[in-house]
Amino acid sequence: METTFLFILVLGLLFLGVPVAISLGLSSVLTIALFSSDSMSSVALQLFTASQNYTLLAIPFFILASAFMSTGGVARRIIHFAIASIGHFRGGLAMASVLACMMFAALSGSSPATVVAIGTIAIAGMRQVGYSKEFASGIIANAGTLGILIPPSIVMVVYAAATNVSVGRMFLAGVVPGIVAGLMLMIAIYIQARRKNLPAEEWKGFHEVIAGGKEAGWGLFLIIIILGGIYGGVFTPTEAAAVAAVYAAFVALFVYRDMGPLKEIDWIEQTDGDRATVGFKALVYALAFFFVWMMLSFFAFAEAGEGSFGERATIGLVLSAVILIAYPLWRGEGGIAAVPGTLGSGFPIWGRNLGKIGRHFFGAMYHEDTRKVLVDAGKTTVMLMFIIVNALLFAHVLTSERIPDAIATMMLDYGFNWFTFLIAVNVLLLIGGQFMEPSGLLLIVAPVVFPIAMELGVDPIHLGVIMVVNMEIGMITPPIGLNLFVTSGITGMSLVQVVRAAAPFVAVLFVFLLLVTYIPWLSTAVPTALMGPEIVTSR
């Protein structure tokens, strides 16, 4: 009776258009009040417990990092790098858009943010060289879904919080599936490009790839900070998210300067001579290398206890000194004897720019652009956390009424095994994903299917990736597919047009779902290799 009442009430409220969070919270409170032996004080206790969940603290920081990266010009530089790398293939601009989505996904952890950041630029670029608006929109709508699969992923953090699995394992589990999904979309694009005789960009040489990599490097280094810090034993995932938010703000405000008080202000002015410019850049590259070296060497050796700070700093200084000498020589600014003078001529540029940063540093924290990013990130965080807290209350009711155990017993009595169980999970999530936001749906379904999966010997990390991939497909299937609405908004196309444009590539993701579901090592190989096997019953 309790189970029937709970699910009918939740579904009824959802179909009436009541917000997901209120539907979950209200149905849970009414079930406790009318049927449960728990007192109403358990509601307050559960809400307090949910707010104390340390894992969930990572979510607002990842959202903030994503907001700075989406606003701070990272997407434009990533697209340039992707086009320089693979744009010379047939259909290369479309394939580069997928690659750009993959890279931006590793920075944002959000599918809608990926669609907006990459799609706004990439769709216009594809239209200019002869791609149809429908083809370009379908690619971006599908490739944007990789935002919740490629780590770091906000949805993976939600799954980890709901099931008490390792966030680090979930992030590692998304690496191979994310790459496979991206490659499958690129192969589909290449086949279409050959059939439709789509254009290829001109190959501009490796120097263009290197130049694009240098431009995008500051943004892409965020991936190394997050994943390297977690798996080097330096940060917990929550601490990594906080560091990522600070780093993203610094890059957006003071490195790329596409927002804030230094917007459109160049470090090098037209009055600066060539020699001074070379000296300035040599110091920039040397300092950047030293910073990257110290970070990477720390991540690589910190957990093993190898290499003291002094040893690593000495190696870094020596290599940086080589760059200081080699760059002016490579740029033809005299012989080795002229290097000190070249470097010295760059100091006035350094002094001028450090003065700019010093004068505007605190102003950047309160600038209109910064406030807008903080407010937008805050709104998203409040919305998502309200859903999560109510979903955890719903999960508490399920557990206290032993509903998952009853469903597990029923499925086992009907002869379900792991193979048929995963079919049922996919069908349930694919249907639910058409009507609900990913985090809310995951928090409803995970507490029910997780105990059953453990009973049948399904790896919890593998189950998590399957659920995330289903959430991906749900984001591009009507009527509630969020990526469809976002793509419609940035292109001006109707929702029906976007659905038709996305449909051929959705078929690719369905094939990918089958691969992920029934080839478990795609999800488990990397986390098992780096963190050891998960403790699960064997099939």
Short mmCIF file of C-alpha atoms in Angstrom, two decimals, residues 133-401:
data_model
loop_
_atom_site.label_atom_id
_atom_site.label_comp_id
_atom_site.label_asym_id
_atom_site.label_seq_id
_atom_site.Cartn_x
_atom_site.Cartn_y
_atom_site.Cartn_z
CA LYS A 133 21.87 24.49 -40.02
CA GLU A 134 20.08 21.19 -39.29
CA PHE A 135 23.26 19.11 -39.64
CA ALA A 136 25.30 21.49 -37.49
CA SER A 137 22.61 21.70 -34.82
CA GLY A 138 22.17 17.92 -34.66
CA ILE A 139 25.90 17.45 -34.10
CA ILE A 140 26.13 19.98 -31.28
CA ALA A 141 22.97 18.75 -29.54
CA ASN A 142 24.39 15.21 -29.41
CA ALA A 143 28.05 16.03 -28.75
CA GLY A 144 27.01 18.35 -25.94
CA THR A 145 25.66 15.38 -23.99
CA LEU A 146 29.27 14.31 -23.39
CA GLY A 147 29.35 17.05 -20.76
CA ILE A 148 27.89 14.68 -18.16
CA LEU A 149 29.93 11.62 -19.19
CA ILE A 150 33.50 12.89 -19.53
CA PRO A 151 34.91 13.71 -16.08
CA PRO A 152 34.53 15.78 -14.05
CA SER A 153 30.76 15.33 -14.22
CA ILE A 154 28.19 16.87 -11.90
CA VAL A 155 25.79 13.98 -12.56
CA MET A 156 28.49 11.49 -11.55
CA VAL A 157 28.94 13.38 -8.26
CA VAL A 158 25.18 13.10 -7.69
CA TYR A 159 25.25 9.34 -8.38
CA ALA A 160 28.20 8.90 -6.01
CA ALA A 161 26.36 10.80 -3.28
CA ALA A 162 23.19 8.76 -3.80
CA THR A 163 24.91 5.36 -3.70
CA ASN A 164 28.02 6.04 -1.57
CA VAL A 165 30.45 4.94 -4.28
CA SER A 166 33.76 6.67 -4.93
CA VAL A 167 33.61 9.90 -6.91
CA GLY A 168 37.17 9.25 -8.05
CA ARG A 169 36.21 5.85 -9.47
CA MET A 170 33.22 7.34 -11.25
CA PHE A 171 35.38 10.02 -12.86
CA LEU A 172 37.88 7.42 -14.08
CA ALA A 173 35.07 5.21 -15.34
CA GLY A 174 33.85 7.97 -17.64
CA VAL A 175 37.16 8.43 -19.48
CA VAL A 176 37.06 5.48 -21.92
CA PRO A 177 33.28 5.63 -22.60
CA GLY A 178 33.55 9.37 -23.21
CA ILE A 179 36.33 8.90 -25.76
CA VAL A 180 34.48 6.01 -27.43
CA ALA A 181 31.27 8.06 -27.70
CA GLY A 182 33.17 10.97 -29.22
CA LEU A 183 34.93 8.73 -31.74
CA MET A 184 31.64 7.08 -32.73
CA LEU A 185 30.08 10.48 -33.41
CA MET A 186 33.15 11.50 -35.45
CA ILE A 187 32.98 8.31 -37.53
CA ALA A 188 29.28 8.94 -38.20
CA ILE A 189 30.11 12.50 -39.26
CA TYR A 190 32.91 11.32 -41.56
CA ILE A 191 30.57 8.83 -43.28
CA GLN A 192 27.95 11.56 -43.73
CA ALA A 193 30.62 13.97 -44.97
CA ARG A 194 31.77 11.54 -47.67
CA ARG A 195 28.18 11.00 -48.79
CA LYS A 196 27.30 14.70 -48.84
CA ASN A 197 30.72 15.88 -50.07
CA LEU A 198 31.12 18.22 -47.11
CA PRO A 199 34.17 20.52 -47.16
CA ALA A 200 37.50 19.99 -45.43
CA GLU A 201 39.56 22.79 -43.89
CA GLU A 202 43.02 23.54 -45.20
CA TRP A 203 45.86 21.82 -43.29
CA LYS A 204 47.94 24.68 -41.90
CA GLY A 205 50.73 22.61 -40.41
CA PHE A 206 51.78 21.55 -36.94
CA HIS A 207 52.75 25.12 -36.04
CA GLU A 208 49.03 25.98 -36.11
CA VAL A 209 48.25 23.02 -33.84
CA ILE A 210 50.96 24.17 -31.42
CA ALA A 211 49.69 27.76 -31.53
CA GLY A 212 46.13 26.57 -30.86
CA GLY A 213 47.37 24.38 -28.03
CA LYS A 214 49.17 27.33 -26.43
CA GLU A 215 46.01 29.45 -26.61
CA ALA A 216 43.80 26.74 -25.13
CA GLY A 217 46.45 25.43 -22.74
CA TRP A 218 45.51 27.54 -19.72
CA GLY A 219 41.93 26.29 -19.90
CA LEU A 220 42.80 22.67 -20.66
CA PHE A 221 45.25 22.61 -17.75
CA LEU A 222 42.21 22.66 -15.49
CA ILE A 223 41.65 19.01 -16.48
CA ILE A 224 45.11 18.14 -15.17
CA ILE A 225 44.55 20.06 -11.95
CA ILE A 226 41.28 18.25 -11.23
CA LEU A 227 42.13 14.71 -12.29
CA GLY A 228 45.85 14.89 -11.47
CA GLY A 229 45.10 16.32 -8.05
CA ILE A 230 42.52 13.63 -7.25
CA TYR A 231 44.50 10.64 -8.49
CA GLY A 232 47.82 11.99 -7.27
CA GLY A 233 46.38 11.90 -3.77
CA VAL A 234 46.64 15.68 -3.40
CA PHE A 235 42.94 16.61 -3.28
CA THR A 236 39.67 14.98 -2.48
CA PRO A 237 37.14 15.51 -5.31
CA THR A 238 35.51 18.27 -3.27
CA GLU A 239 38.82 20.04 -2.69
CA ALA A 240 39.66 19.61 -6.39
CA ALA A 241 36.37 21.30 -7.28
CA ALA A 242 37.19 24.27 -5.03
CA VAL A 243 40.68 24.63 -6.54
CA ALA A 244 39.14 24.37 -10.02
CA ALA A 245 36.74 27.23 -9.27
CA VAL A 246 39.57 29.51 -8.10
CA TYR A 247 41.77 28.57 -11.06
CA ALA A 248 38.93 29.08 -13.56
CA ALA A 249 38.24 32.55 -12.12
CA PHE A 250 41.94 33.49 -12.36
CA VAL A 251 42.21 32.29 -15.97
CA ALA A 252 39.00 34.02 -17.07
CA LEU A 253 39.80 37.35 -15.37
CA PHE A 254 43.57 37.71 -15.65
CA VAL A 255 44.87 35.33 -18.34
CA TYR A 256 42.28 35.26 -21.14
CA ARG A 257 40.69 38.56 -20.03
CA ASP A 258 37.45 38.03 -21.95
CA MET A 259 35.54 39.33 -18.93
CA GLY A 260 36.20 41.69 -16.05
CA PRO A 261 38.03 45.05 -15.87
CA LEU A 262 40.93 43.88 -18.08
CA LYS A 263 38.63 42.81 -20.91
CA GLU A 264 40.15 43.42 -24.38
CA ILE A 265 43.33 44.90 -22.85
CA ASP A 266 46.41 43.41 -24.51
CA TRP A 267 49.53 42.60 -22.53
CA ILE A 268 51.72 43.67 -25.45
CA GLU A 269 51.15 47.12 -26.96
CA GLN A 270 51.99 48.34 -30.45
CA THR A 271 54.72 50.61 -29.09
CA ASP A 272 56.64 47.66 -27.61
CA GLY A 273 59.64 46.71 -29.73
CA ASP A 274 60.25 43.23 -31.16
CA ARG A 275 63.17 42.56 -28.81
CA ALA A 276 61.17 43.56 -25.72
CA THR A 277 58.27 41.39 -26.89
CA VAL A 278 60.56 38.36 -27.28
CA GLY A 279 62.04 38.95 -23.82
CA PHE A 280 58.59 39.24 -22.28
CA LYS A 281 57.32 36.06 -23.97
CA ALA A 282 60.44 34.11 -22.99
CA LEU A 283 59.78 34.90 -19.33
CA VAL A 284 56.08 34.01 -19.73
CA TYR A 285 56.89 30.62 -21.27
CA ALA A 286 59.58 29.87 -18.69
CA LEU A 287 57.32 30.73 -15.75
CA ALA A 288 54.40 28.82 -17.27
CA PHE A 289 56.61 25.77 -17.76
CA PHE A 290 57.88 25.99 -14.18
CA PHE A 291 54.32 26.22 -12.86
CA VAL A 292 53.16 23.24 -14.96
CA TRP A 293 56.24 21.21 -14.02
CA MET A 294 55.79 21.79 -10.30
CA MET A 295 52.11 20.82 -10.49
CA LEU A 296 52.63 17.70 -12.59
CA SER A 297 55.65 16.48 -10.64
CA PHE A 298 53.76 17.01 -7.38
CA PHE A 299 50.77 15.03 -8.65
CA ALA A 300 53.04 12.27 -9.96
CA PHE A 301 55.26 11.81 -6.91
CA ALA A 302 53.39 13.21 -3.90
CA GLU A 303 51.52 10.02 -2.97
CA ALA A 304 54.62 7.85 -3.42
CA GLY A 305 56.69 10.27 -1.32
CA GLU A 306 59.36 10.52 -4.01
CA GLY A 307 61.23 13.72 -4.82
CA SER A 308 61.38 16.57 -2.32
CA PHE A 309 60.14 20.05 -3.13
CA GLY A 310 63.70 21.28 -3.47
CA GLU A 311 64.66 18.54 -5.92
CA ARG A 312 61.62 19.14 -8.10
CA ALA A 313 62.13 22.91 -7.97
CA THR A 314 65.79 22.55 -8.98
CA ILE A 315 64.89 20.45 -12.03
CA GLY A 316 62.14 22.90 -12.93
CA LEU A 317 64.46 25.90 -12.65
CA VAL A 318 67.09 24.26 -14.85
CA LEU A 319 64.56 23.41 -17.56
CA SER A 320 63.02 26.89 -17.32
CA ALA A 321 66.49 28.42 -17.73
CA VAL A 322 66.91 26.39 -20.92
CA ILE A 323 63.66 27.90 -22.23
CA LEU A 324 64.82 31.41 -21.28
CA ILE A 325 67.96 30.94 -23.38
CA ALA A 326 66.49 28.90 -26.24
CA TYR A 327 63.46 31.08 -27.05
CA PRO A 328 65.37 34.33 -27.87
CA LEU A 329 67.88 32.30 -29.91
CA TRP A 330 65.05 30.60 -31.81
CA ARG A 331 63.44 33.98 -32.53
CA GLY A 332 66.74 35.27 -33.92
CA GLU A 333 67.42 37.99 -31.34
CA GLY A 334 71.22 37.77 -31.59
CA GLY A 335 73.60 35.18 -30.17
CA ILE A 336 73.76 33.77 -26.67
CA ALA A 337 75.57 36.88 -25.44
CA ALA A 338 72.51 38.97 -26.36
CA VAL A 339 70.08 36.84 -24.33
CA PRO A 340 70.43 38.77 -21.02
CA GLY A 341 69.76 42.05 -22.82
CA THR A 342 66.72 40.59 -24.59
CA LEU A 343 65.30 39.29 -21.32
CA GLY A 344 66.00 42.59 -19.59
CA SER A 345 64.19 44.53 -22.30
CA GLY A 346 61.04 42.56 -21.46
CA PHE A 347 60.99 43.71 -17.82
CA PRO A 348 59.21 47.03 -18.53
CA ILE A 349 56.35 45.09 -20.13
CA TRP A 350 56.22 42.85 -17.07
CA GLY A 351 56.18 45.84 -14.75
CA ARG A 352 53.40 47.54 -16.68
CA ASN A 353 51.21 44.41 -16.75
CA LEU A 354 51.79 43.49 -13.11
CA GLY A 355 50.74 47.04 -12.28
CA LYS A 356 47.52 46.54 -14.24
CA ILE A 357 46.78 43.31 -12.38
CA GLY A 358 47.54 44.92 -9.02
CA ARG A 359 45.30 47.92 -9.70
CA HIS A 360 42.39 45.82 -10.94
CA PHE A 361 42.74 42.68 -8.79
CA PHE A 362 40.18 43.53 -6.11
CA GLY A 363 38.01 45.37 -8.61
CA ALA A 364 37.81 42.18 -10.68
CA MET A 365 36.23 40.38 -7.73
CA TYR A 366 33.34 42.88 -7.71
CA HIS A 367 33.12 43.59 -11.44
CA GLU A 368 29.73 43.34 -13.13
CA ASP A 369 30.84 40.31 -15.19
CA THR A 370 32.06 38.49 -12.08
CA ARG A 371 28.86 39.24 -10.18
CA LYS A 372 26.79 37.91 -13.08
CA VAL A 373 28.78 34.66 -13.15
CA LEU A 374 28.43 34.25 -9.38
CA VAL A 375 24.68 34.94 -9.45
CA ASP A 376 24.08 32.54 -12.35
CA ALA A 377 26.14 29.82 -10.66
CA GLY A 378 24.29 30.45 -7.40
CA LYS A 379 20.88 30.10 -9.06
CA THR A 380 21.90 26.83 -10.71
CA THR A 381 23.32 25.51 -7.44
CA VAL A 382 20.21 26.35 -5.41
CA MET A 383 17.93 24.74 -8.00
CA LEU A 384 20.01 21.56 -8.20
CA MET A 385 20.62 21.24 -4.45
CA PHE A 386 16.90 21.70 -3.73
CA ILE A 387 16.17 18.77 -6.06
CA ILE A 388 18.94 16.67 -4.50
CA VAL A 389 17.87 17.25 -0.89
CA ASN A 390 14.26 16.31 -1.65
CA ALA A 391 15.40 13.31 -3.69
CA LEU A 392 17.51 12.11 -0.77
CA LEU A 393 14.43 12.41 1.44
CA PHE A 394 12.57 10.29 -1.13
CA ALA A 395 15.42 7.75 -1.02
CA HIS A 396 15.14 7.69 2.79
CA VAL A 397 11.45 6.77 2.54
CA LEU A 398 12.24 4.02 0.03
CA THR A 399 14.89 2.57 2.32
CA SER A 400 12.89 2.83 5.54
CA GLU A 401 9.92 1.08 3.90
#
